[in-house]
Tab-separated table of C-alpha atoms and ligand atoms in Angstrom:
chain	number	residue	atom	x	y	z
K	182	UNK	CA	4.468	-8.454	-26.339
K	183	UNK	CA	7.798	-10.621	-26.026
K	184	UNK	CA	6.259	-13.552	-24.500
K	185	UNK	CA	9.140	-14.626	-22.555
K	186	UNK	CA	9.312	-10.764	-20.731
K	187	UNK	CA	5.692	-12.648	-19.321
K	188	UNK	CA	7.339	-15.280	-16.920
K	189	UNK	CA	4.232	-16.181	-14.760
K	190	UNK	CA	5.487	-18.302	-11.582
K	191	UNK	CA	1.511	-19.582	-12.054
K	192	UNK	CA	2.170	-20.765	-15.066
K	193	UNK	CA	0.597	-19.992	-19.073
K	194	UNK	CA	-1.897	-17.202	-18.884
K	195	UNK	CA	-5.958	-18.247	-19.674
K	196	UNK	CA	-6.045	-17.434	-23.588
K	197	UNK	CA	-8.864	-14.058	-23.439
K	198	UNK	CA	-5.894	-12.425	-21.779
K	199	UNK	CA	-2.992	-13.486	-23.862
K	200	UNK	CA	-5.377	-12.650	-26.645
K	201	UNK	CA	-6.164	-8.855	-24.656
K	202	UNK	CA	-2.275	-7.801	-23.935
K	203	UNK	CA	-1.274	-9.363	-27.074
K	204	UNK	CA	1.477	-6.746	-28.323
K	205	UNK	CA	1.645	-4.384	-25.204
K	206	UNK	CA	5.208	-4.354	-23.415
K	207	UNK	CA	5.381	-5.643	-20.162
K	208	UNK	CA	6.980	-4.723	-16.912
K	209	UNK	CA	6.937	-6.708	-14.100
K	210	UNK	CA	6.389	-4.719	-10.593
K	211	UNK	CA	9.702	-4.903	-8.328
K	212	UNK	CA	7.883	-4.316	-5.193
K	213	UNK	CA	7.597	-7.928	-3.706
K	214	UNK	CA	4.171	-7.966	-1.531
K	215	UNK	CA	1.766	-10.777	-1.172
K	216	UNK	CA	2.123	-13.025	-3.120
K	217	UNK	CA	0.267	-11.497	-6.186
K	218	UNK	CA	1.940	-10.767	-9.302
K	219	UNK	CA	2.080	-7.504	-10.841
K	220	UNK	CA	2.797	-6.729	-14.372
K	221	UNK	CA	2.364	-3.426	-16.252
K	222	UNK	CA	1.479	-3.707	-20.179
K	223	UNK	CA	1.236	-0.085	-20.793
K	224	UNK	CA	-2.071	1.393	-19.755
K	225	UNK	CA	-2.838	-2.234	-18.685
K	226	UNK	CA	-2.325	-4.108	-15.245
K	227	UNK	CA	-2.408	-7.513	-14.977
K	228	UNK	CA	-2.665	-9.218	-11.404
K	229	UNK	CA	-2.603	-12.541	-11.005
K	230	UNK	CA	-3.033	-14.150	-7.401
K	231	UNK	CA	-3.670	-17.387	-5.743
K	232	UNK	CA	-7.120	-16.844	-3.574
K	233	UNK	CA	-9.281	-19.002	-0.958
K	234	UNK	CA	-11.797	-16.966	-1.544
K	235	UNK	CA	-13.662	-16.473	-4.875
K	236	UNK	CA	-12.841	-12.566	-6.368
K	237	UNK	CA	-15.862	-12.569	-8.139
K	238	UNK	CA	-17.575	-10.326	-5.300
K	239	UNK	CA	-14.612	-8.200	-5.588
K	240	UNK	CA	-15.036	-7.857	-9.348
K	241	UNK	CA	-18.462	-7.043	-9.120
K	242	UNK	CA	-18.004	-4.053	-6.539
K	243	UNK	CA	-15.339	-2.890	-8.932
K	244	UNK	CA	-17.573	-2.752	-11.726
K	245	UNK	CA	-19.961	-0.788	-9.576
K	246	UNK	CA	-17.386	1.763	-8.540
K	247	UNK	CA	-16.798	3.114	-11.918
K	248	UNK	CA	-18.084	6.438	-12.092
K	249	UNK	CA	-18.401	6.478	-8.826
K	250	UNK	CA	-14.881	6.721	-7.539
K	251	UNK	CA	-11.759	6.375	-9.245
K	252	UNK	CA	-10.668	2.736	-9.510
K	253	UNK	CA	-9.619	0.764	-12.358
K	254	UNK	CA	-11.719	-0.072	-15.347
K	255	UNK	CA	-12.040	-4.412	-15.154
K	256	UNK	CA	-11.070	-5.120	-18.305
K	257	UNK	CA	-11.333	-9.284	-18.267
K	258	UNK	CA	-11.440	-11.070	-14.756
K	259	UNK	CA	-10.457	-15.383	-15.516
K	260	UNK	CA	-9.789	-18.087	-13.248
K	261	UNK	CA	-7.645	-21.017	-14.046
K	262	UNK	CA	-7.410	-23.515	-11.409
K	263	UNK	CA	-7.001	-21.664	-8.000
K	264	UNK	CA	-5.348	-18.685	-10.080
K	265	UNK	CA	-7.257	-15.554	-10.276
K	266	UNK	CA	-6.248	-13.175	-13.209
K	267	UNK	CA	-7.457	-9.292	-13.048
K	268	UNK	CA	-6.878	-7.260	-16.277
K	269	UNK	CA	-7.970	-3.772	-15.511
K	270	UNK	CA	-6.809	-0.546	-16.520
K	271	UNK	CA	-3.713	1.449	-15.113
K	272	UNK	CA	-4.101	4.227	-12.377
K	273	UNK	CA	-2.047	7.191	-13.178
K	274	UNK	CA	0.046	8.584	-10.384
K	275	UNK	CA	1.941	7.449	-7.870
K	276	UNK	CA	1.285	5.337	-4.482
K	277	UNK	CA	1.205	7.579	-1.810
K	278	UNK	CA	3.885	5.767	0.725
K	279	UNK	CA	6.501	7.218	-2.304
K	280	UNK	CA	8.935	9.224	-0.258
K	281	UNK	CA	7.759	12.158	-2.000
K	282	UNK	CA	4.971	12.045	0.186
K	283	UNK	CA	6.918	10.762	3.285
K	284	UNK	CA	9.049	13.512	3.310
K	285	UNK	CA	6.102	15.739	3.375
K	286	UNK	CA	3.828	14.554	5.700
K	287	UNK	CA	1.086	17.062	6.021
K	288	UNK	CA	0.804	17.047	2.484
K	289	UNK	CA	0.250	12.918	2.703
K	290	UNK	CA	-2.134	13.753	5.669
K	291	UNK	CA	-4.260	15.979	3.661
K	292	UNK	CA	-4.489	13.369	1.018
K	293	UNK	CA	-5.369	10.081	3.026
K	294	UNK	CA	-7.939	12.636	4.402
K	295	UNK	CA	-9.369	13.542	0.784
K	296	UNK	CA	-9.190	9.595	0.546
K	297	UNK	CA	-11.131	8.581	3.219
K	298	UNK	CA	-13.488	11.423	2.222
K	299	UNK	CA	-14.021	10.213	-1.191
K	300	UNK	CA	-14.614	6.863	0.112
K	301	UNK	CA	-17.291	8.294	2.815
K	302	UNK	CA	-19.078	10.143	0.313
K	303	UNK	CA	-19.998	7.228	-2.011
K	304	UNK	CA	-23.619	6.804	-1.950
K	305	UNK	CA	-23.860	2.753	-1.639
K	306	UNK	CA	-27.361	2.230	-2.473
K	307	UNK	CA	-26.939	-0.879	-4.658
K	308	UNK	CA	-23.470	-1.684	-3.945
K	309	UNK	CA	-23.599	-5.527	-3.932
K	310	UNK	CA	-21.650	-6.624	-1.280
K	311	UNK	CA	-21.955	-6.181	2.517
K	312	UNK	CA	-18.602	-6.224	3.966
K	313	UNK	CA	-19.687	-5.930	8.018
K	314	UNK	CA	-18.443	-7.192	11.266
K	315	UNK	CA	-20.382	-10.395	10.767
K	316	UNK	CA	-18.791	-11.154	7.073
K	317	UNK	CA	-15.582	-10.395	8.291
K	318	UNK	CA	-15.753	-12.675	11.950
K	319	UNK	CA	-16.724	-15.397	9.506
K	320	UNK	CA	-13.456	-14.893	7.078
K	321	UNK	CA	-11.484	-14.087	9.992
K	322	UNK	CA	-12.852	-17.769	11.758
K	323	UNK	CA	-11.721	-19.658	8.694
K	324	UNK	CA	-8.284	-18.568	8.764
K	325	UNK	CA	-7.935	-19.029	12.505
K	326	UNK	CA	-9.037	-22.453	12.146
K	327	UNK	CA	-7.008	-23.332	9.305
K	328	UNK	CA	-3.671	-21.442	10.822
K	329	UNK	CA	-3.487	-19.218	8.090
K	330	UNK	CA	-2.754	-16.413	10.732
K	331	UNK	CA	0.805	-14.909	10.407
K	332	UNK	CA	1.386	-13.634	14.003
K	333	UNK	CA	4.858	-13.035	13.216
K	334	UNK	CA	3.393	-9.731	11.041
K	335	UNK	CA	1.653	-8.884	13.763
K	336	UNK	CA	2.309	-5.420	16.120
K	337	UNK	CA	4.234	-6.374	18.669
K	338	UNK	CA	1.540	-5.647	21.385
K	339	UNK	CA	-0.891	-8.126	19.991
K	340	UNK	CA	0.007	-11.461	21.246
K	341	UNK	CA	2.124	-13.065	24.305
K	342	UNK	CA	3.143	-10.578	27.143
K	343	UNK	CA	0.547	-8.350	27.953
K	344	UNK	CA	-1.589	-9.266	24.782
K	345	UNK	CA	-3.881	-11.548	23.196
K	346	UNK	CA	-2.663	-15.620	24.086
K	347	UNK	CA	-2.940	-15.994	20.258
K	348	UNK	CA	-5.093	-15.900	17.115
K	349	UNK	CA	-8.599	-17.759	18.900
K	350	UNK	CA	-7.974	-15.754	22.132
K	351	UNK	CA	-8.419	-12.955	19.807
K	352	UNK	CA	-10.941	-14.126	17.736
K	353	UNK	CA	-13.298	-14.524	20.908
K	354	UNK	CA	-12.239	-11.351	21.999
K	355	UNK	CA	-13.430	-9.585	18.895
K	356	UNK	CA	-16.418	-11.894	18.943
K	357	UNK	CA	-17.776	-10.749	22.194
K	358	UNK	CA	-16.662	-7.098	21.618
K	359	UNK	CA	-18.489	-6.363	18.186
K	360	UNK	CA	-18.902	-2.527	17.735
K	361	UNK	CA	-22.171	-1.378	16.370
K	362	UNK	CA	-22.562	-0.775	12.720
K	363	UNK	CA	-21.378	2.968	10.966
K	364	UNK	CA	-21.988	2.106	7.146
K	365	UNK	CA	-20.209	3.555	4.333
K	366	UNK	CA	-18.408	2.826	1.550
K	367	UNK	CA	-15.135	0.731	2.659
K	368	UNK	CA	-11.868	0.459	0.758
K	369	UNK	CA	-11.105	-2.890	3.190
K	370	UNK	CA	-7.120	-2.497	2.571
K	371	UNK	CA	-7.074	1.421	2.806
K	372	UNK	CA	-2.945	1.433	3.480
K	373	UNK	CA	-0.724	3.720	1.456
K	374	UNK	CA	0.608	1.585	-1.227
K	375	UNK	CA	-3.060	1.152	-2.363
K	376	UNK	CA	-4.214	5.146	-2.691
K	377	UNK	CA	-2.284	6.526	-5.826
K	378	UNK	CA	-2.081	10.397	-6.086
K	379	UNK	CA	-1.283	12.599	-8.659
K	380	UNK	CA	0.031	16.798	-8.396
K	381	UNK	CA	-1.078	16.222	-4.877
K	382	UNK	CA	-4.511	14.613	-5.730
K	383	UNK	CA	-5.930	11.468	-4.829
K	384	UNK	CA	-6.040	9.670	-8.827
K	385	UNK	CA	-7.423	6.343	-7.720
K	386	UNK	CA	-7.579	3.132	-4.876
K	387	UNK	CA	-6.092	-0.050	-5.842
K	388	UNK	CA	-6.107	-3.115	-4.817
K	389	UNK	CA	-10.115	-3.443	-3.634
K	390	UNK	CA	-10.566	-7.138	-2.693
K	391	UNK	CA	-11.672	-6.871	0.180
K	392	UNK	CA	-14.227	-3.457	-0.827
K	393	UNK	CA	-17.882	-3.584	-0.404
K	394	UNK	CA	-20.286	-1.455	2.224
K	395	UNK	CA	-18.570	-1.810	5.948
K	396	UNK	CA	-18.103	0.398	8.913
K	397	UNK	CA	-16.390	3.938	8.223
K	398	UNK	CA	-13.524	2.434	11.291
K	399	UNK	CA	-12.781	-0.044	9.332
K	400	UNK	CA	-10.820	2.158	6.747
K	401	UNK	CA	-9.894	4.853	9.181
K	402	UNK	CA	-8.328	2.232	11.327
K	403	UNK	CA	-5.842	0.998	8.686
K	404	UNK	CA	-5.001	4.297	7.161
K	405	UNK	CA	-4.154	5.364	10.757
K	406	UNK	CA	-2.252	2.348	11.275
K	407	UNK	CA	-0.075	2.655	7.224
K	408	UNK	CA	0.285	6.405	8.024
K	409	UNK	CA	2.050	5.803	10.948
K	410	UNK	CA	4.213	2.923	10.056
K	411	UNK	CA	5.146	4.736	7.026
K	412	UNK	CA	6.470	7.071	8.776
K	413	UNK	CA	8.244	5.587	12.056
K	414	UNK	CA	10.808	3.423	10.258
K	415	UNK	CA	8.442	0.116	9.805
K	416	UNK	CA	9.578	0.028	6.134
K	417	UNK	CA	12.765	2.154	6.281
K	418	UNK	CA	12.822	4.986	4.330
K	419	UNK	CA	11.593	8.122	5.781
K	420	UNK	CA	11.651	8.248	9.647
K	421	UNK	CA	9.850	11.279	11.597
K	422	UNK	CA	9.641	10.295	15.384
K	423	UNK	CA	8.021	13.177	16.466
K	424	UNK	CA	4.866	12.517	13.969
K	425	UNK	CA	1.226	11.885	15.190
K	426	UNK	CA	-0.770	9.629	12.925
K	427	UNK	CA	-3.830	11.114	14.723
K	428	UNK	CA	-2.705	13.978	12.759
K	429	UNK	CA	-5.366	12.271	9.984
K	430	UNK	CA	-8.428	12.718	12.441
K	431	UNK	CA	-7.747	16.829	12.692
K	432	UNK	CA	-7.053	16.988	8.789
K	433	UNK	CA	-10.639	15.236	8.634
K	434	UNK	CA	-12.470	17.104	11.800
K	435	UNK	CA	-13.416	14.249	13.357
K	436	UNK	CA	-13.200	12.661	17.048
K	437	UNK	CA	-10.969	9.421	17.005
K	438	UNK	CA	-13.369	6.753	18.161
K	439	UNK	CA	-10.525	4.671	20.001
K	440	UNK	CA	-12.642	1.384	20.952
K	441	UNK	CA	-13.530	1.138	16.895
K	442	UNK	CA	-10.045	1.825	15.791
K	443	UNK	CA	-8.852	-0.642	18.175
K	444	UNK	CA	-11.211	-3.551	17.190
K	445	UNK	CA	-10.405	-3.082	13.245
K	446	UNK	CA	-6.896	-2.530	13.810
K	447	UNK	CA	-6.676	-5.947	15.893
K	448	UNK	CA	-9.620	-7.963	13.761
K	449	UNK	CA	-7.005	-7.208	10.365
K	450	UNK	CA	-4.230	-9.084	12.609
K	451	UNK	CA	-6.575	-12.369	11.743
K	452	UNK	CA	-5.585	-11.404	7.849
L	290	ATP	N1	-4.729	-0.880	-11.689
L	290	ATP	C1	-3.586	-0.422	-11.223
L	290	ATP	N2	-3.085	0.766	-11.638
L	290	ATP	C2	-1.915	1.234	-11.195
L	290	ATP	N3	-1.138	0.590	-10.307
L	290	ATP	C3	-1.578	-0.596	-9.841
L	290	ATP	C4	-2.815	-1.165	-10.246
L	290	ATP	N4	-2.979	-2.347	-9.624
L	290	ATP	C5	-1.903	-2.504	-8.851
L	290	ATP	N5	-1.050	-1.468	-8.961
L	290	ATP	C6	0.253	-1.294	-8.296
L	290	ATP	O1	0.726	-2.544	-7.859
L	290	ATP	C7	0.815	-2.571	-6.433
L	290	ATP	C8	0.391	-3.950	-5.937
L	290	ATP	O2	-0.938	-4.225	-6.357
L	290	ATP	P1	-2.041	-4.637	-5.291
L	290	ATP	O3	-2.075	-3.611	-4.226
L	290	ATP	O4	-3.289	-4.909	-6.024
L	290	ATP	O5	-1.430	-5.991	-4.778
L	290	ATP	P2	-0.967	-6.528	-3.351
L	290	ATP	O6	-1.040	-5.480	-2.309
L	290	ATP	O7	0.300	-7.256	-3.530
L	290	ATP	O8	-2.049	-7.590	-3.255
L	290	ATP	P3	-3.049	-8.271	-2.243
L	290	ATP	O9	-3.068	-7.426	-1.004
L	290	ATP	O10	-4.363	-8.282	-2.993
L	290	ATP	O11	-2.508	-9.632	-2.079
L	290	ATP	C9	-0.077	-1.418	-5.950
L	290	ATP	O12	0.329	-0.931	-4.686
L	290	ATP	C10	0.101	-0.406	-7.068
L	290	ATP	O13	1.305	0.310	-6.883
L	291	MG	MG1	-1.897	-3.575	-2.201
């Protein structure tokens, strides 16, 4: 590897993963997001991210996924400082908000479907973290106390005018509205950038810090929500007006639970 190709805003990388991408050509990921950094070293990805929380939960549940679903192999998890580096292996395909699947949006329906499917299906005996409304009040607390909140990235509905006064109005809100538990296997950031599909499969989920066993709305909820942003002009890109994201309950057979979608959708505003 040409080490100055490697230019970590973060700073020099912990030596075991120097040592592991040692001679693999990098490629650092254009798409700008949160914060993390992305690089691709052939069949290697290397994200590197400045948490709060400690990953190691995260890392765990990965490690219990393989076999299970598709998700990448953890090849070397280190933490330098308040710098967390993941070295796992590379998900073929593509992510799904590609406007290949845009501009075919019952074919992108089907798949979230088959996504949230796989998901469902996991058996999580032994999965060893617990991701429910009571973990996630608690994370959702810490930010709101420590104005971490972003309202500005929040729907438009959510606060002032007609909505929540702000983050701790909502907070209580969620608080004294806490839907009953539906466990399953939860993806926690189950938007279209982080489901990759390949000839019109579902190859793999990405991007699972916040993953452990939580409530099958949780997921739904913020599928729903990516669907239908990717599609309405949100991002740019492809714009289909006349497209119902609910479209993703009749792919799957189910009946929308609307109270559940609306707590999850609100309680990721907090994040
Ligand atoms: N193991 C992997 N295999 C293939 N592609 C990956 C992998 N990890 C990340 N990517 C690509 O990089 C993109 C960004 O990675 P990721 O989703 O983990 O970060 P993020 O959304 O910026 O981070 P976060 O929400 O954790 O702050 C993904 O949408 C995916 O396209
Ligand atoms: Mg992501």
């Amino acid at each position: 590897m040409d080490d100055r190709a490697l230019q970590f805003e973060y700073g020099a990388l912990p030596e075991n993963i120097a040592r592991l991408i040692a001679g693999r050509r990098c490629e650092k990921d254009g798409v700008g997001r949160s914060g993390a950094e992305i690089f691709y070293l052939d069949d290697y990805v290397l994200k590197a991210v400045k948490y709060r929380i400690e990953n190691e939960d995260a890392v765990r549940v990965m490690r219990w996924l393989e076999g299970r679903l598709p998700v990448p192999e953890v090849i070397c998890f280190e933490r330098r400082g308040d710098i967390q580096y993941l070295l796992m292996s590379r998900v073929p395909g593509r992510m799904t908000c590609d406007t290949y699947y845009t501009e075919r949006p019952e074919k992108l329906t089907a798949l979230l479907a088959e996504a949230l499917n796989m998901l469902w299906s996991v058996d999580t005996a032994g999965c060893p973290r617990v991701m429910d409304a009571d973990a996630l009040l608690a994370e959702a607390g810490y930010r709101v106390e420590n104005r971490l909140v972003d309202t500005d990235g929040a729907e438009a509905s959510t606060f002032g005018k007609g909505g929540f006064a702000g983050p701790e109005a909502l907070l209580k809100w969620l608080e004294d509205n806490r839907p009953d538990f539906e466990p399953v296997f939860s993806h926690g950031d189950l938007c279209l950038p982080n489901i990759l599909a390949q000839e019109d499969r579902v190859s793999g989920f990405v991007d699972l810090g916040g993953a452990g066993i939580g409530d099958r709305w949780r997921d739904a909820a913020l599928c729903r929500r990516s669907l239908r942003h990717n599609l309405d002009g949100t991002y740019g890109g492809t714009v289909r007006p006349d497209f119902d994201a609910d479209e993703l309950f009749v792919e799957l057979g189910i009946r929308p639970d609307r109270d559940k979608l609306r707590w999850y959708t609100l309680l990721d505003e907090l994040f």
